[in-house]
Short mmCIF file of N, CA and C in Angstrom, two decimals:
data_model
loop_
_atom_site.label_atom_id
_atom_site.label_comp_id
_atom_site.label_asym_id
_atom_site.label_seq_id
_atom_site.Cartn_x
_atom_site.Cartn_y
_atom_site.Cartn_z
N UNK A 17 326.15 -22.91 86.83
CA UNK A 17 325.90 -24.34 86.86
C UNK A 17 326.63 -25.01 85.71
N UNK A 18 327.30 -26.10 86.02
CA UNK A 18 327.98 -26.86 84.98
C UNK A 18 326.93 -27.69 84.23
N UNK A 19 327.03 -27.66 82.92
CA UNK A 19 326.11 -28.43 82.09
C UNK A 19 326.92 -29.38 81.23
N UNK A 20 326.42 -30.61 81.09
CA UNK A 20 327.07 -31.60 80.25
C UNK A 20 326.65 -31.32 78.82
N UNK A 21 327.60 -30.96 77.99
CA UNK A 21 327.30 -30.62 76.60
C UNK A 21 327.15 -31.88 75.77
N UNK A 22 325.99 -32.05 75.16
CA UNK A 22 325.71 -33.22 74.34
C UNK A 22 325.52 -32.87 72.87
N UNK A 23 325.74 -31.61 72.51
CA UNK A 23 325.49 -31.15 71.15
C UNK A 23 326.62 -31.46 70.19
N UNK A 24 326.47 -30.92 68.99
CA UNK A 24 327.45 -31.11 67.93
C UNK A 24 328.75 -30.39 68.22
N UNK A 25 329.75 -30.67 67.41
CA UNK A 25 331.08 -30.11 67.61
C UNK A 25 331.45 -29.06 66.57
N UNK A 26 330.53 -28.74 65.70
CA UNK A 26 330.84 -27.73 64.69
C UNK A 26 330.82 -26.34 65.33
N UNK A 27 331.43 -25.38 64.68
CA UNK A 27 331.45 -24.02 65.20
C UNK A 27 330.02 -23.51 65.41
N UNK A 28 329.15 -23.78 64.46
CA UNK A 28 327.77 -23.29 64.56
C UNK A 28 327.06 -23.90 65.78
N UNK A 29 327.26 -25.21 66.00
CA UNK A 29 326.64 -25.87 67.15
C UNK A 29 327.17 -25.31 68.46
N UNK A 30 328.48 -25.14 68.54
CA UNK A 30 329.08 -24.61 69.76
C UNK A 30 328.66 -23.17 70.01
N UNK A 31 328.61 -22.38 68.95
CA UNK A 31 328.21 -20.97 69.06
C UNK A 31 326.77 -20.87 69.54
N UNK A 32 325.89 -21.70 69.00
CA UNK A 32 324.49 -21.69 69.41
C UNK A 32 324.38 -22.04 70.90
N UNK A 33 325.09 -23.08 71.32
CA UNK A 33 325.06 -23.48 72.73
C UNK A 33 325.57 -22.35 73.62
N UNK A 34 326.69 -21.73 73.23
CA UNK A 34 327.27 -20.65 74.03
C UNK A 34 326.30 -19.47 74.13
N UNK A 35 325.70 -19.10 73.03
CA UNK A 35 324.77 -17.97 73.02
C UNK A 35 323.56 -18.23 73.91
N UNK A 36 323.11 -19.48 73.97
CA UNK A 36 321.91 -19.82 74.72
C UNK A 36 322.19 -20.13 76.19
N UNK A 37 323.43 -20.54 76.52
CA UNK A 37 323.69 -21.06 77.87
C UNK A 37 324.79 -20.36 78.65
N UNK A 38 325.66 -19.64 77.97
CA UNK A 38 326.78 -19.04 78.67
C UNK A 38 326.62 -17.53 78.73
N UNK A 39 327.16 -16.95 79.74
CA UNK A 39 327.08 -15.50 79.88
C UNK A 39 327.87 -15.06 81.08
N UNK A 40 327.75 -13.80 81.44
CA UNK A 40 328.50 -13.29 82.57
C UNK A 40 328.10 -13.99 83.87
N UNK A 41 329.05 -14.10 84.78
CA UNK A 41 328.79 -14.70 86.09
C UNK A 41 329.20 -13.73 87.18
N UNK A 42 328.78 -14.00 88.36
CA UNK A 42 329.09 -13.19 89.53
C UNK A 42 330.60 -13.05 89.68
N UNK A 43 331.06 -11.85 89.96
CA UNK A 43 332.47 -11.62 90.21
C UNK A 43 332.76 -10.15 90.40
N UNK A 44 333.98 -9.84 90.80
CA UNK A 44 334.33 -8.44 91.01
C UNK A 44 334.31 -7.67 89.69
N UNK A 45 334.08 -6.38 89.79
CA UNK A 45 334.06 -5.57 88.58
C UNK A 45 332.66 -5.35 88.08
N UNK A 46 332.51 -5.42 86.77
CA UNK A 46 331.24 -5.05 86.17
C UNK A 46 330.10 -6.02 86.43
N UNK A 47 330.39 -7.24 86.93
CA UNK A 47 329.33 -8.23 87.13
C UNK A 47 329.02 -8.47 88.61
N UNK A 48 329.42 -7.56 89.48
CA UNK A 48 329.15 -7.70 90.91
C UNK A 48 327.65 -7.74 91.18
N UNK A 49 326.87 -7.10 90.34
CA UNK A 49 325.41 -7.08 90.52
C UNK A 49 324.77 -8.45 90.33
N UNK A 50 325.49 -9.39 89.76
CA UNK A 50 324.96 -10.75 89.56
C UNK A 50 325.16 -11.63 90.80
N UNK A 51 325.87 -11.10 91.80
CA UNK A 51 326.17 -11.87 93.02
C UNK A 51 325.05 -11.72 94.05
N UNK A 52 324.89 -12.77 94.87
CA UNK A 52 323.97 -12.64 95.99
C UNK A 52 324.63 -11.75 97.04
N UNK A 53 323.88 -11.32 98.02
CA UNK A 53 324.37 -10.34 99.01
C UNK A 53 325.59 -10.86 99.78
N UNK A 54 325.57 -12.12 100.17
CA UNK A 54 326.70 -12.68 100.94
C UNK A 54 327.97 -12.71 100.10
N UNK A 55 327.88 -13.18 98.87
CA UNK A 55 329.05 -13.24 98.00
C UNK A 55 329.55 -11.85 97.67
N UNK A 56 328.64 -10.95 97.41
CA UNK A 56 329.01 -9.57 97.11
C UNK A 56 329.79 -8.96 98.27
N UNK A 57 329.32 -9.18 99.50
CA UNK A 57 330.01 -8.65 100.68
C UNK A 57 331.41 -9.23 100.81
N UNK A 58 331.55 -10.52 100.55
CA UNK A 58 332.88 -11.14 100.66
C UNK A 58 333.82 -10.61 99.58
N UNK A 59 333.32 -10.44 98.38
CA UNK A 59 334.13 -9.89 97.30
C UNK A 59 334.59 -8.49 97.66
N UNK A 60 333.70 -7.69 98.21
CA UNK A 60 334.04 -6.31 98.55
C UNK A 60 335.15 -6.26 99.61
N UNK A 61 335.15 -7.21 100.55
CA UNK A 61 336.22 -7.27 101.55
C UNK A 61 337.55 -7.55 100.86
N UNK A 62 337.56 -8.51 99.95
CA UNK A 62 338.81 -8.87 99.27
C UNK A 62 339.30 -7.77 98.34
N UNK A 63 338.39 -7.06 97.70
CA UNK A 63 338.78 -5.99 96.77
C UNK A 63 339.51 -4.87 97.52
N UNK A 64 339.16 -4.66 98.77
CA UNK A 64 339.78 -3.61 99.57
C UNK A 64 341.20 -3.97 100.02
N UNK A 65 341.57 -5.24 99.93
CA UNK A 65 342.90 -5.68 100.37
C UNK A 65 343.95 -5.37 99.31
N UNK A 66 345.18 -5.25 99.76
CA UNK A 66 346.29 -5.12 98.80
C UNK A 66 346.49 -6.48 98.14
N UNK A 67 347.12 -6.47 96.99
CA UNK A 67 347.39 -7.73 96.27
C UNK A 67 348.24 -8.66 97.13
N UNK A 68 349.22 -8.10 97.84
CA UNK A 68 350.08 -8.91 98.69
C UNK A 68 349.33 -9.58 99.82
N UNK A 69 348.44 -8.83 100.47
CA UNK A 69 347.66 -9.41 101.57
C UNK A 69 346.72 -10.49 101.06
N UNK A 70 346.09 -10.24 99.92
CA UNK A 70 345.19 -11.23 99.35
C UNK A 70 345.96 -12.49 98.95
N UNK A 71 347.13 -12.30 98.38
CA UNK A 71 347.96 -13.45 98.01
C UNK A 71 348.34 -14.27 99.25
N UNK A 72 348.64 -13.60 100.35
CA UNK A 72 348.93 -14.30 101.60
C UNK A 72 347.74 -15.09 102.10
N UNK A 73 346.54 -14.51 102.02
CA UNK A 73 345.33 -15.22 102.44
C UNK A 73 345.09 -16.46 101.58
N UNK A 74 345.38 -16.33 100.28
CA UNK A 74 345.21 -17.46 99.37
C UNK A 74 346.17 -18.58 99.76
N UNK A 75 347.43 -18.22 100.00
CA UNK A 75 348.43 -19.24 100.39
C UNK A 75 348.03 -19.93 101.69
N UNK A 76 347.56 -19.14 102.66
CA UNK A 76 347.14 -19.73 103.94
C UNK A 76 345.96 -20.67 103.74
N UNK A 77 344.97 -20.26 102.96
CA UNK A 77 343.79 -21.11 102.73
C UNK A 77 344.19 -22.41 102.03
N UNK A 78 345.10 -22.32 101.06
CA UNK A 78 345.55 -23.52 100.36
C UNK A 78 346.29 -24.45 101.31
N UNK A 79 347.14 -23.88 102.16
CA UNK A 79 347.89 -24.70 103.12
C UNK A 79 346.94 -25.36 104.10
N UNK A 80 345.99 -24.57 104.63
CA UNK A 80 345.01 -25.14 105.57
C UNK A 80 344.25 -26.28 104.91
N UNK A 81 343.86 -26.09 103.66
CA UNK A 81 343.11 -27.13 102.95
C UNK A 81 343.96 -28.38 102.78
N UNK A 82 345.20 -28.21 102.36
CA UNK A 82 346.08 -29.35 102.11
C UNK A 82 346.41 -30.12 103.38
N UNK A 83 346.46 -29.42 104.51
CA UNK A 83 346.81 -30.07 105.78
C UNK A 83 345.57 -30.60 106.49
N UNK A 84 344.55 -29.76 106.62
CA UNK A 84 343.40 -30.10 107.45
C UNK A 84 342.44 -31.11 106.83
N UNK A 85 342.16 -30.99 105.55
CA UNK A 85 341.18 -31.89 104.93
C UNK A 85 341.61 -33.36 105.02
N UNK A 86 342.86 -33.71 104.69
CA UNK A 86 343.24 -35.11 104.84
C UNK A 86 343.09 -35.63 106.28
N UNK A 87 343.42 -34.80 107.26
CA UNK A 87 343.25 -35.20 108.66
C UNK A 87 341.78 -35.39 108.99
N UNK A 88 340.95 -34.45 108.55
CA UNK A 88 339.50 -34.57 108.81
C UNK A 88 338.93 -35.82 108.17
N UNK A 89 339.38 -36.15 106.95
CA UNK A 89 338.88 -37.36 106.28
C UNK A 89 339.27 -38.61 107.04
N UNK A 90 340.49 -38.64 107.57
CA UNK A 90 340.93 -39.80 108.36
C UNK A 90 340.08 -39.94 109.62
N UNK A 91 339.84 -38.83 110.30
CA UNK A 91 339.03 -38.86 111.51
C UNK A 91 337.60 -39.27 111.17
N UNK A 92 337.06 -38.74 110.09
CA UNK A 92 335.71 -39.10 109.67
C UNK A 92 335.62 -40.60 109.38
N UNK A 93 336.62 -41.13 108.67
CA UNK A 93 336.62 -42.56 108.36
C UNK A 93 336.68 -43.39 109.64
N UNK A 94 337.49 -42.95 110.58
CA UNK A 94 337.59 -43.65 111.87
C UNK A 94 336.26 -43.63 112.60
N UNK A 95 335.63 -42.45 112.67
CA UNK A 95 334.35 -42.33 113.35
C UNK A 95 333.26 -43.14 112.65
N UNK A 96 333.28 -43.10 111.32
CA UNK A 96 332.28 -43.84 110.55
C UNK A 96 332.43 -45.34 110.75
N UNK A 97 333.68 -45.79 110.79
CA UNK A 97 333.94 -47.21 111.00
C UNK A 97 333.45 -47.62 112.39
N UNK A 98 333.70 -46.75 113.38
CA UNK A 98 333.26 -47.05 114.73
C UNK A 98 331.73 -47.08 114.82
N UNK A 99 331.07 -46.25 114.01
CA UNK A 99 329.61 -46.19 114.02
C UNK A 99 328.99 -47.17 113.02
N UNK A 100 329.82 -47.77 112.18
CA UNK A 100 329.34 -48.72 111.20
C UNK A 100 328.74 -48.13 109.96
N UNK A 101 329.15 -46.90 109.58
CA UNK A 101 328.63 -46.29 108.37
C UNK A 101 329.71 -45.42 107.75
N UNK A 102 329.53 -45.13 106.46
CA UNK A 102 330.47 -44.26 105.76
C UNK A 102 329.74 -43.52 104.65
N UNK A 103 329.83 -42.19 104.64
CA UNK A 103 329.19 -41.38 103.62
C UNK A 103 330.20 -40.63 102.77
N UNK A 104 331.49 -40.74 103.03
CA UNK A 104 332.49 -39.97 102.31
C UNK A 104 333.38 -40.85 101.47
#
């Protein structure tokens, strides 16, 4: 969870905040046990892939996002205008 830091800027203040609020997060490797079952399963699928295949999946996902999301937003705006509401 992202937290808005409102504390002091000295090393001691930052160190205290980090010690109390920051720590390991879910991810591949030694912290996989911090993941929920669904995330853990997805990570395990990706870990089994070659670096090249994973890189290709990343490129495809980025391209899909860059192309599809703007189109979906335009369609959503059109539908919202037709219905007289907008939430995005």
